[in-house]
Amino acid sequence: MTSSHADNVAQSAAKIRTAAAGRRPRIAVILGSGLGGLADRLENAVSVPYADLPGFPTLTVQGHSGEVMIGTLGGADVIALKGRKHFYETDDPTPLKTMIRAVKAAGAEILFISNAAGSLRADIKVSELMMITDHINFMGLSPLAGANDEEFGPRFVPMSDAWDTGLQQQLRAAAQKSGAPLHEGVYMAFRGPTFETPAEIRMAIAMGAQAVGMSSVPDCIIARHCGLRVVGCSMITNMGAGLSDEKLSHAHTLENAGRGAAHFEALVEAFVREVAAQDAAA
Ligand code: HPA
């Protein structure tokens, strides 16, 4: 498994580098449910379908199309990953590992993770953004379980700085400049595909989370294992079950993500600009 996985990572990275044609994107952005519109803001964009990248996920969920896009945003080159496979769709974390390790091998240093999430606090409202300051893995599984892929990272991965504090500072600065209001909080990942029960939402609140979702934690773990710095935010698409009268559905998630999309896109663009400006100053 390991050697063909490593080959897939190397081949996919080579294809991404070829498509980038001399550009060297440092930031890769995973676009969560309903947030794919960011890719339309890329200038001089090229696209590589996941289907052309060995070992990449094959996608099934509405609202996700599988495509790597490379283009310019906020004056710097970025990789946008349009679509991911969730742990409610598969037991196999290998395609997600291939995707994240391939962008690292293609030269990315920072992974910006976005998702749609339910809010656990009345002051964090629908179609608003929450920067993820930390997470709770409540999925009952780790993408790194099983034999360690030594060529990509160590067996035991510290998670005390899983969500990079320096990048959080830059995301705060970006929010101020873009005018996108940005809450902050802990993201708790459930495996899904059911939305939570009201009792589970009360548990999540008691455990110290501010938002719940079904993704991003595996992505963060894989990224930290291979040495990517991680930053990200949740688009709040609903209040957690039992906290309001709304009926939860995937259509509802996509609709409310779309409402906040302009703020999300402005935030990511300002973040890319911020990172590029700090690099230029260094
Ligand atoms: N729970 C889990 N995942 C979600 C939610 C939620 O309330 N909203 C969007 N994704």
PDB file of C-alpha atoms and ligand atoms in Angstrom:
ATOM      1  CA  MET A   1       0.000   0.000   0.000  1.00  0.00           C
ATOM      2  CA  THR A   2       2.678   2.421   1.098  1.00  0.00           C
ATOM      3  CA  SER A   3       4.771   2.357  -2.056  1.00  0.00           C
ATOM      4  CA  SER A   4       1.834   2.803  -4.454  1.00  0.00           C
ATOM      5  CA  HIS A   5       0.486   5.540  -2.209  1.00  0.00           C
ATOM      6  CA  ALA A   6       3.878   7.233  -2.351  1.00  0.00           C
ATOM      7  CA  ASP A   7       3.889   6.862  -6.151  1.00  0.00           C
ATOM      8  CA  ASN A   8       0.413   8.400  -6.359  1.00  0.00           C
ATOM      9  CA  VAL A   9       1.535  11.336  -4.232  1.00  0.00           C
ATOM     10  CA  ALA A  10       4.635  11.867  -6.381  1.00  0.00           C
ATOM     11  CA  GLN A  11       2.735  11.571  -9.682  1.00  0.00           C
ATOM     12  CA  SER A  12      -0.085  13.840  -8.579  1.00  0.00           C
ATOM     13  CA  ALA A  13       2.394  16.406  -7.244  1.00  0.00           C
ATOM     14  CA  ALA A  14       4.260  16.334 -10.561  1.00  0.00           C
ATOM     15  CA  LYS A  15       1.022  16.935 -12.488  1.00  0.00           C
ATOM     16  CA  ILE A  16       0.108  19.838 -10.215  1.00  0.00           C
ATOM     17  CA  ARG A  17       3.585  21.348 -10.664  1.00  0.00           C
ATOM     18  CA  THR A  18       3.345  20.940 -14.439  1.00  0.00           C
ATOM     19  CA  ALA A  19      -0.066  22.639 -14.473  1.00  0.00           C
ATOM     20  CA  ALA A  20       1.333  25.441 -12.304  1.00  0.00           C
ATOM     21  CA  ALA A  21       3.816  26.125 -15.121  1.00  0.00           C
ATOM     22  CA  GLY A  22       6.502  27.831 -13.088  1.00  0.00           C
ATOM     23  CA  ARG A  23       4.198  29.320 -10.475  1.00  0.00           C
ATOM     24  CA  ARG A  24       4.995  28.204  -6.915  1.00  0.00           C
ATOM     25  CA  PRO A  25       1.854  28.452  -4.744  1.00  0.00           C
ATOM     26  CA  ARG A  26       2.668  28.404  -1.014  1.00  0.00           C
ATOM     27  CA  ILE A  27      -0.956  28.266   0.139  1.00  0.00           C
ATOM     28  CA  ALA A  28      -3.458  25.513  -0.631  1.00  0.00           C
ATOM     29  CA  VAL A  29      -7.109  26.124   0.213  1.00  0.00           C
ATOM     30  CA  ILE A  30      -9.633  23.327   0.811  1.00  0.00           C
ATOM     31  CA  LEU A  31     -13.032  24.669  -0.199  1.00  0.00           C
ATOM     32  CA  GLY A  32     -15.833  23.378   2.013  1.00  0.00           C
ATOM     33  CA  SER A  33     -19.478  22.702   1.164  1.00  0.00           C
ATOM     34  CA  GLY A  34     -20.997  25.596  -0.767  1.00  0.00           C
ATOM     35  CA  LEU A  35     -17.720  27.556  -0.747  1.00  0.00           C
ATOM     36  CA  GLY A  36     -16.395  26.509  -4.168  1.00  0.00           C
ATOM     37  CA  GLY A  37     -17.135  29.979  -5.594  1.00  0.00           C
ATOM     38  CA  LEU A  38     -13.735  31.166  -4.374  1.00  0.00           C
ATOM     39  CA  ALA A  39     -12.200  29.288  -7.288  1.00  0.00           C
ATOM     40  CA  ASP A  40     -13.994  31.672  -9.696  1.00  0.00           C
ATOM     41  CA  ARG A  41     -11.995  34.549  -8.211  1.00  0.00           C
ATOM     42  CA  LEU A  42      -8.666  33.039  -9.247  1.00  0.00           C
ATOM     43  CA  GLU A  43      -6.946  34.900 -12.060  1.00  0.00           C
ATOM     44  CA  ASN A  44      -5.028  33.109 -14.804  1.00  0.00           C
ATOM     45  CA  ALA A  45      -6.457  29.897 -13.434  1.00  0.00           C
ATOM     46  CA  VAL A  46      -5.725  26.400 -14.645  1.00  0.00           C
ATOM     47  CA  SER A  47      -7.705  23.375 -13.546  1.00  0.00           C
ATOM     48  CA  VAL A  48      -6.777  19.720 -13.100  1.00  0.00           C
ATOM     49  CA  PRO A  49      -9.718  17.362 -12.439  1.00  0.00           C
ATOM     50  CA  TYR A  50      -9.199  15.011  -9.481  1.00  0.00           C
ATOM     51  CA  ALA A  51      -9.884  12.202 -11.973  1.00  0.00           C
ATOM     52  CA  ASP A  52      -6.533  12.994 -13.650  1.00  0.00           C
ATOM     53  CA  LEU A  53      -4.609  12.840 -10.371  1.00  0.00           C
ATOM     54  CA  PRO A  54      -3.720   9.291  -9.253  1.00  0.00           C
ATOM     55  CA  GLY A  55      -5.074   8.435  -5.827  1.00  0.00           C
ATOM     56  CA  PHE A  56      -7.150  11.612  -5.448  1.00  0.00           C
ATOM     57  CA  PRO A  57     -10.687  11.317  -4.017  1.00  0.00           C
ATOM     58  CA  THR A  58     -13.627  10.499  -6.269  1.00  0.00           C
ATOM     59  CA  LEU A  59     -16.486  12.706  -5.163  1.00  0.00           C
ATOM     60  CA  THR A  60     -20.168  12.009  -4.794  1.00  0.00           C
ATOM     61  CA  VAL A  61     -21.770  14.680  -2.582  1.00  0.00           C
ATOM     62  CA  GLN A  62     -23.824  17.453  -4.122  1.00  0.00           C
ATOM     63  CA  GLY A  63     -22.007  20.771  -3.866  1.00  0.00           C
ATOM     64  CA  HIS A  64     -18.569  19.248  -4.329  1.00  0.00           C
ATOM     65  CA  SER A  65     -16.891  18.953  -7.697  1.00  0.00           C
ATOM     66  CA  GLY A  66     -13.441  17.448  -7.698  1.00  0.00           C
ATOM     67  CA  GLU A  67     -10.891  19.816  -9.155  1.00  0.00           C
ATOM     68  CA  VAL A  68      -7.504  21.303  -8.300  1.00  0.00           C
ATOM     69  CA  MET A  69      -7.240  24.899  -9.459  1.00  0.00           C
ATOM     70  CA  ILE A  70      -4.082  26.953  -9.546  1.00  0.00           C
ATOM     71  CA  GLY A  71      -4.320  30.696  -9.974  1.00  0.00           C
ATOM     72  CA  THR A  72      -3.608  34.114  -8.564  1.00  0.00           C
ATOM     73  CA  LEU A  73      -5.580  35.523  -5.645  1.00  0.00           C
ATOM     74  CA  GLY A  74      -4.745  38.657  -3.690  1.00  0.00           C
ATOM     75  CA  GLY A  75      -1.554  39.028  -5.706  1.00  0.00           C
ATOM     76  CA  ALA A  76      -0.138  35.588  -4.912  1.00  0.00           C
ATOM     77  CA  ASP A  77      -0.456  32.129  -6.392  1.00  0.00           C
ATOM     78  CA  VAL A  78      -2.660  29.621  -4.609  1.00  0.00           C
ATOM     79  CA  ILE A  79      -3.910  26.081  -5.056  1.00  0.00           C
ATOM     80  CA  ALA A  80      -7.661  25.663  -4.543  1.00  0.00           C
ATOM     81  CA  LEU A  81      -8.896  22.158  -3.755  1.00  0.00           C
ATOM     82  CA  LYS A  82     -12.515  22.048  -4.846  1.00  0.00           C
ATOM     83  CA  GLY A  83     -14.113  19.159  -3.049  1.00  0.00           C
ATOM     84  CA  ARG A  84     -13.085  16.546  -0.523  1.00  0.00           C
ATOM     85  CA  LYS A  85     -14.332  13.155   0.540  1.00  0.00           C
ATOM     86  CA  HIS A  86     -15.816  12.951   4.026  1.00  0.00           C
ATOM     87  CA  PHE A  87     -15.451  10.205   6.593  1.00  0.00           C
ATOM     88  CA  TYR A  88     -19.189   9.533   6.345  1.00  0.00           C
ATOM     89  CA  GLU A  89     -18.591   8.455   2.732  1.00  0.00           C
ATOM     90  CA  THR A  90     -15.653   6.143   3.262  1.00  0.00           C
ATOM     91  CA  ASP A  91     -13.576   4.246   5.800  1.00  0.00           C
ATOM     92  CA  ASP A  92     -10.483   4.851   3.742  1.00  0.00           C
ATOM     93  CA  PRO A  93      -8.453   7.975   4.493  1.00  0.00           C
ATOM     94  CA  THR A  94      -5.909   7.196   1.742  1.00  0.00           C
ATOM     95  CA  PRO A  95      -7.362   9.491  -0.982  1.00  0.00           C
ATOM     96  CA  LEU A  96      -7.450  12.409   1.472  1.00  0.00           C
ATOM     97  CA  LYS A  97      -3.845  11.649   2.416  1.00  0.00           C
ATOM     98  CA  THR A  98      -2.876  11.567  -1.258  1.00  0.00           C
ATOM     99  CA  MET A  99      -4.495  14.945  -1.866  1.00  0.00           C
ATOM    100  CA  ILE A 100      -2.902  16.715   1.089  1.00  0.00           C
ATOM    101  CA  ARG A 101       0.536  15.104   0.742  1.00  0.00           C
ATOM    102  CA  ALA A 102       0.532  15.868  -3.005  1.00  0.00           C
ATOM    103  CA  VAL A 103      -0.020  19.598  -2.491  1.00  0.00           C
ATOM    104  CA  LYS A 104       2.776  19.544   0.097  1.00  0.00           C
ATOM    105  CA  ALA A 105       5.043  17.717  -2.354  1.00  0.00           C
ATOM    106  CA  ALA A 106       4.070  20.264  -5.027  1.00  0.00           C
ATOM    107  CA  GLY A 107       5.481  23.007  -2.791  1.00  0.00           C
ATOM    108  CA  ALA A 108       2.617  24.199  -0.567  1.00  0.00           C
ATOM    109  CA  GLU A 109       3.569  25.161   2.996  1.00  0.00           C
ATOM    110  CA  ILE A 110       0.218  26.345   4.363  1.00  0.00           C
ATOM    111  CA  LEU A 111      -3.147  24.563   4.252  1.00  0.00           C
ATOM    112  CA  PHE A 112      -6.208  26.792   4.640  1.00  0.00           C
ATOM    113  CA  ILE A 113      -9.163  24.556   5.569  1.00  0.00           C
ATOM    114  CA  SER A 114     -12.758  25.720   5.241  1.00  0.00           C
ATOM    115  CA  ASN A 115     -16.015  23.965   6.043  1.00  0.00           C
ATOM    116  CA  ALA A 116     -19.702  24.404   6.690  1.00  0.00           C
ATOM    117  CA  ALA A 117     -20.614  24.037  10.359  1.00  0.00           C
ATOM    118  CA  GLY A 118     -23.387  24.338  12.899  1.00  0.00           C
ATOM    119  CA  SER A 119     -23.028  27.027  15.583  1.00  0.00           C
ATOM    120  CA  LEU A 120     -23.291  26.274  19.286  1.00  0.00           C
ATOM    121  CA  ARG A 121     -23.532  29.908  20.391  1.00  0.00           C
ATOM    122  CA  ALA A 122     -26.302  32.420  19.900  1.00  0.00           C
ATOM    123  CA  ASP A 123     -23.783  35.173  19.074  1.00  0.00           C
ATOM    124  CA  ILE A 124     -22.193  33.139  16.250  1.00  0.00           C
ATOM    125  CA  LYS A 125     -24.916  33.430  13.633  1.00  0.00           C
ATOM    126  CA  VAL A 126     -25.884  31.798  10.375  1.00  0.00           C
ATOM    127  CA  SER A 127     -23.811  32.906   7.349  1.00  0.00           C
ATOM    128  CA  GLU A 128     -21.081  34.286   9.638  1.00  0.00           C
ATOM    129  CA  LEU A 129     -17.496  33.041   9.813  1.00  0.00           C
ATOM    130  CA  MET A 130     -15.640  31.447  12.722  1.00  0.00           C
ATOM    131  CA  MET A 131     -11.871  31.072  12.741  1.00  0.00           C
ATOM    132  CA  ILE A 132     -10.946  27.624  14.038  1.00  0.00           C
ATOM    133  CA  THR A 133      -8.588  28.071  17.001  1.00  0.00           C
ATOM    134  CA  ASP A 134      -8.516  24.386  17.962  1.00  0.00           C
ATOM    135  CA  HIS A 135     -10.472  21.195  17.416  1.00  0.00           C
ATOM    136  CA  ILE A 136     -11.950  18.179  19.158  1.00  0.00           C
ATOM    137  CA  ASN A 137     -11.723  14.921  17.222  1.00  0.00           C
ATOM    138  CA  PHE A 138     -15.019  13.211  18.079  1.00  0.00           C
ATOM    139  CA  MET A 139     -15.093  11.086  14.920  1.00  0.00           C
ATOM    140  CA  GLY A 140     -13.849   8.020  16.740  1.00  0.00           C
ATOM    141  CA  LEU A 141     -11.095   7.516  14.215  1.00  0.00           C
ATOM    142  CA  SER A 142      -7.805   8.963  13.083  1.00  0.00           C
ATOM    143  CA  PRO A 143      -6.654   9.112   9.472  1.00  0.00           C
ATOM    144  CA  LEU A 144      -3.189   8.125  10.751  1.00  0.00           C
ATOM    145  CA  ALA A 145      -4.296   4.842  12.361  1.00  0.00           C
ATOM    146  CA  GLY A 146      -2.461   1.805  11.003  1.00  0.00           C
ATOM    147  CA  ALA A 147       1.118   1.539   9.831  1.00  0.00           C
ATOM    148  CA  ASN A 148       2.854   4.905   9.760  1.00  0.00           C
ATOM    149  CA  ASP A 149       3.936   6.218   6.349  1.00  0.00           C
ATOM    150  CA  GLU A 150       7.448   7.116   7.531  1.00  0.00           C
ATOM    151  CA  GLU A 151       8.349   8.947   4.341  1.00  0.00           C
ATOM    152  CA  PHE A 152       5.664  11.550   5.037  1.00  0.00           C
ATOM    153  CA  GLY A 153       5.909  12.116   8.782  1.00  0.00           C
ATOM    154  CA  PRO A 154       6.461  10.705  12.282  1.00  0.00           C
ATOM    155  CA  ARG A 155       4.390   8.086  14.118  1.00  0.00           C
ATOM    156  CA  PHE A 156       3.378  10.436  16.932  1.00  0.00           C
ATOM    157  CA  VAL A 157       2.245  13.915  15.987  1.00  0.00           C
ATOM    158  CA  PRO A 158       2.009  16.726  18.535  1.00  0.00           C
ATOM    159  CA  MET A 159      -1.280  18.610  18.194  1.00  0.00           C
ATOM    160  CA  SER A 160      -0.719  21.432  20.696  1.00  0.00           C
ATOM    161  CA  ASP A 161      -0.286  23.847  17.780  1.00  0.00           C
ATOM    162  CA  ALA A 162      -2.502  22.025  15.271  1.00  0.00           C
ATOM    163  CA  TRP A 163      -4.134  25.306  14.232  1.00  0.00           C
ATOM    164  CA  ASP A 164      -1.142  27.604  13.852  1.00  0.00           C
ATOM    165  CA  THR A 165      -1.217  30.592  16.208  1.00  0.00           C
ATOM    166  CA  GLY A 166       0.939  32.746  13.922  1.00  0.00           C
ATOM    167  CA  LEU A 167      -1.392  32.133  10.981  1.00  0.00           C
ATOM    168  CA  GLN A 168      -4.370  32.877  13.230  1.00  0.00           C
ATOM    169  CA  GLN A 169      -2.850  36.317  13.850  1.00  0.00           C
ATOM    170  CA  GLN A 170      -2.591  36.825  10.109  1.00  0.00           C
ATOM    171  CA  LEU A 171      -6.178  35.667   9.596  1.00  0.00           C
ATOM    172  CA  ARG A 172      -7.368  38.155  12.249  1.00  0.00           C
ATOM    173  CA  ALA A 173      -5.477  40.919  10.454  1.00  0.00           C
ATOM    174  CA  ALA A 174      -6.978  39.795   7.151  1.00  0.00           C
ATOM    175  CA  ALA A 175     -10.488  39.899   8.643  1.00  0.00           C
ATOM    176  CA  GLN A 176      -9.947  43.485   9.798  1.00  0.00           C
ATOM    177  CA  LYS A 177      -8.723  44.538   6.373  1.00  0.00           C
ATOM    178  CA  SER A 178     -11.420  42.709   4.399  1.00  0.00           C
ATOM    179  CA  GLY A 179     -14.240  43.816   6.674  1.00  0.00           C
ATOM    180  CA  ALA A 180     -15.386  40.211   7.116  1.00  0.00           C
ATOM    181  CA  PRO A 181     -16.512  39.764  10.738  1.00  0.00           C
ATOM    182  CA  LEU A 182     -14.659  36.771  12.190  1.00  0.00           C
ATOM    183  CA  HIS A 183     -15.664  34.856  15.308  1.00  0.00           C
ATOM    184  CA  GLU A 184     -13.251  32.424  16.919  1.00  0.00           C
ATOM    185  CA  GLY A 185     -13.786  29.043  18.452  1.00  0.00           C
ATOM    186  CA  VAL A 186     -13.229  25.322  18.777  1.00  0.00           C
ATOM    187  CA  TYR A 187     -14.533  23.055  15.999  1.00  0.00           C
ATOM    188  CA  MET A 188     -15.778  19.632  17.042  1.00  0.00           C
ATOM    189  CA  ALA A 189     -15.919  16.974  14.335  1.00  0.00           C
ATOM    190  CA  PHE A 190     -18.625  14.310  14.336  1.00  0.00           C
ATOM    191  CA  ARG A 191     -18.503  11.506  11.834  1.00  0.00           C
ATOM    192  CA  GLY A 192     -21.974  12.123  10.371  1.00  0.00           C
ATOM    193  CA  PRO A 193     -23.761  11.658   8.056  1.00  0.00           C
ATOM    194  CA  THR A 194     -26.567  12.331  10.520  1.00  0.00           C
ATOM    195  CA  PHE A 195     -26.748  15.811  11.944  1.00  0.00           C
ATOM    196  CA  GLU A 196     -26.397  15.731  15.720  1.00  0.00           C
ATOM    197  CA  THR A 197     -29.221  15.174  18.192  1.00  0.00           C
ATOM    198  CA  PRO A 198     -30.060  18.008  20.592  1.00  0.00           C
ATOM    199  CA  ALA A 199     -28.470  15.929  23.391  1.00  0.00           C
ATOM    200  CA  GLU A 200     -25.256  15.610  21.376  1.00  0.00           C
ATOM    201  CA  ILE A 201     -25.270  19.354  20.798  1.00  0.00           C
ATOM    202  CA  ARG A 202     -25.605  19.946  24.569  1.00  0.00           C
ATOM    203  CA  MET A 203     -22.683  17.558  25.068  1.00  0.00           C
ATOM    204  CA  ALA A 204     -20.582  19.437  22.484  1.00  0.00           C
ATOM    205  CA  ILE A 205     -21.286  22.718  24.281  1.00  0.00           C
ATOM    206  CA  ALA A 206     -20.370  21.160  27.640  1.00  0.00           C
ATOM    207  CA  MET A 207     -17.131  19.847  26.121  1.00  0.00           C
ATOM    208  CA  GLY A 208     -16.069  23.312  25.060  1.00  0.00           C
ATOM    209  CA  ALA A 209     -16.871  23.477  21.356  1.00  0.00           C
ATOM    210  CA  GLN A 210     -18.350  26.494  19.573  1.00  0.00           C
ATOM    211  CA  ALA A 211     -19.124  24.780  16.246  1.00  0.00           C
ATOM    212  CA  VAL A 212     -19.799  21.265  14.968  1.00  0.00           C
ATOM    213  CA  GLY A 213     -19.203  19.682  11.582  1.00  0.00           C
ATOM    214  CA  MET A 214     -18.306  16.505   9.718  1.00  0.00           C
ATOM    215  CA  SER A 215     -14.934  17.339   8.170  1.00  0.00           C
ATOM    216  CA  SER A 216     -11.628  19.226   8.508  1.00  0.00           C
ATOM    217  CA  VAL A 217     -10.204  17.401  11.532  1.00  0.00           C
ATOM    218  CA  PRO A 218      -8.824  14.512   9.423  1.00  0.00           C
ATOM    219  CA  ASP A 219      -7.453  17.062   6.943  1.00  0.00           C
ATOM    220  CA  CYS A 220      -5.738  18.953   9.763  1.00  0.00           C
ATOM    221  CA  ILE A 221      -4.241  15.772  11.236  1.00  0.00           C
ATOM    222  CA  ILE A 222      -2.847  14.605   7.881  1.00  0.00           C
ATOM    223  CA  ALA A 223      -1.487  18.080   7.179  1.00  0.00           C
ATOM    224  CA  ARG A 224       0.240  18.369  10.569  1.00  0.00           C
ATOM    225  CA  HIS A 225       1.747  14.903  10.138  1.00  0.00           C
ATOM    226  CA  CYS A 226       3.486  15.971   6.909  1.00  0.00           C
ATOM    227  CA  GLY A 227       4.525  19.357   8.278  1.00  0.00           C
ATOM    228  CA  LEU A 228       2.045  21.736   6.665  1.00  0.00           C
ATOM    229  CA  ARG A 229       0.987  24.719   8.772  1.00  0.00           C
ATOM    230  CA  VAL A 230      -2.795  24.800   9.159  1.00  0.00           C
ATOM    231  CA  VAL A 231      -5.289  27.638   9.447  1.00  0.00           C
ATOM    232  CA  GLY A 232      -8.978  27.764   8.683  1.00  0.00           C
ATOM    233  CA  CYS A 233     -12.506  28.845   9.282  1.00  0.00           C
ATOM    234  CA  SER A 234     -16.058  27.565   9.440  1.00  0.00           C
ATOM    235  CA  MET A 235     -18.953  29.050   7.532  1.00  0.00           C
ATOM    236  CA  ILE A 236     -21.876  28.821   9.922  1.00  0.00           C
ATOM    237  CA  THR A 237     -24.806  27.404   7.972  1.00  0.00           C
ATOM    238  CA  ASN A 238     -27.179  26.654  10.852  1.00  0.00           C
ATOM    239  CA  MET A 239     -27.564  26.620  14.601  1.00  0.00           C
ATOM    240  CA  GLY A 240     -26.797  23.238  16.186  1.00  0.00           C
ATOM    241  CA  ALA A 241     -29.771  20.878  16.501  1.00  0.00           C
ATOM    242  CA  GLY A 242     -32.200  21.981  19.175  1.00  0.00           C
ATOM    243  CA  LEU A 243     -30.810  25.525  19.387  1.00  0.00           C
ATOM    244  CA  SER A 244     -33.333  26.884  16.884  1.00  0.00           C
ATOM    245  CA  ASP A 245     -36.486  25.739  15.122  1.00  0.00           C
ATOM    246  CA  GLU A 246     -34.897  25.339  11.704  1.00  0.00           C
ATOM    247  CA  LYS A 247     -34.899  21.911  10.083  1.00  0.00           C
ATOM    248  CA  LEU A 248     -31.402  20.812   9.091  1.00  0.00           C
ATOM    249  CA  SER A 249     -30.662  19.575   5.587  1.00  0.00           C
ATOM    250  CA  HIS A 250     -27.780  19.582   3.128  1.00  0.00           C
ATOM    251  CA  ALA A 251     -29.715  21.926   0.817  1.00  0.00           C
ATOM    252  CA  HIS A 252     -30.040  24.333   3.716  1.00  0.00           C
ATOM    253  CA  THR A 253     -26.280  24.053   4.379  1.00  0.00           C
ATOM    254  CA  LEU A 254     -25.459  24.951   0.779  1.00  0.00           C
ATOM    255  CA  GLU A 255     -27.963  27.804   0.673  1.00  0.00           C
ATOM    256  CA  ASN A 256     -26.668  29.472   3.842  1.00  0.00           C
ATOM    257  CA  ALA A 257     -23.025  28.910   2.889  1.00  0.00           C
ATOM    258  CA  GLY A 258     -23.796  30.737  -0.359  1.00  0.00           C
ATOM    259  CA  ARG A 259     -25.206  33.701   1.601  1.00  0.00           C
ATOM    260  CA  GLY A 260     -21.930  34.168   3.457  1.00  0.00           C
ATOM    261  CA  ALA A 261     -19.697  33.301   0.518  1.00  0.00           C
ATOM    262  CA  ALA A 262     -18.743  36.884  -0.368  1.00  0.00           C
ATOM    263  CA  HIS A 263     -17.313  37.428   3.112  1.00  0.00           C
ATOM    264  CA  PHE A 264     -15.508  34.114   2.974  1.00  0.00           C
ATOM    265  CA  GLU A 265     -13.945  34.909  -0.379  1.00  0.00           C
ATOM    266  CA  ALA A 266     -12.880  38.386   0.738  1.00  0.00           C
ATOM    267  CA  LEU A 267     -11.342  36.889   3.893  1.00  0.00           C
ATOM    268  CA  VAL A 268      -9.287  34.266   2.063  1.00  0.00           C
ATOM    269  CA  GLU A 269      -8.111  36.813  -0.486  1.00  0.00           C
ATOM    270  CA  ALA A 270      -7.050  39.218   2.280  1.00  0.00           C
ATOM    271  CA  PHE A 271      -5.289  36.366   4.102  1.00  0.00           C
ATOM    272  CA  VAL A 272      -3.281  35.448   0.998  1.00  0.00           C
ATOM    273  CA  ARG A 273      -2.335  39.111   0.594  1.00  0.00           C
ATOM    274  CA  GLU A 274      -1.353  39.311   4.278  1.00  0.00           C
ATOM    275  CA  VAL A 275       0.913  36.248   4.086  1.00  0.00           C
ATOM    276  CA  ALA A 276       2.541  37.529   0.883  1.00  0.00           C
ATOM    277  CA  ALA A 277       3.113  40.977   2.459  1.00  0.00           C
ATOM    278  CA  GLN A 278       4.721  39.490   5.583  1.00  0.00           C
ATOM    279  CA  ASP A 279       6.969  37.321   3.441  1.00  0.00           C
ATOM    280  CA  ALA A 280       8.020  40.338   1.388  1.00  0.00           C
ATOM    281  CA  ALA A 281       8.809  42.229   4.601  1.00  0.00           C
ATOM    282  CA  ALA A 282      10.809  39.372   6.129  1.00  0.00           C
TER     283      ALA A 282
HETATM  284  N1  HPA B   1     -23.659  19.532  12.182  1.00  0.00           N
HETATM  285  C1  HPA B   1     -22.725  18.837  11.519  1.00  0.00           C
HETATM  286  N2  HPA B   1     -22.244  19.222  10.338  1.00  0.00           N
HETATM  287  C2  HPA B   1     -22.718  20.348   9.803  1.00  0.00           C
HETATM  288  C3  HPA B   1     -23.693  21.113  10.445  1.00  0.00           C
HETATM  289  C4  HPA B   1     -24.187  20.683  11.702  1.00  0.00           C
HETATM  290  O1  HPA B   1     -25.053  21.300  12.339  1.00  0.00           O
HETATM  291  N3  HPA B   1     -23.943  22.181   9.627  1.00  0.00           N
HETATM  292  C5  HPA B   1     -23.140  22.041   8.542  1.00  0.00           C
HETATM  293  N4  HPA B   1     -22.384  20.945   8.638  1.00  0.00           N
END
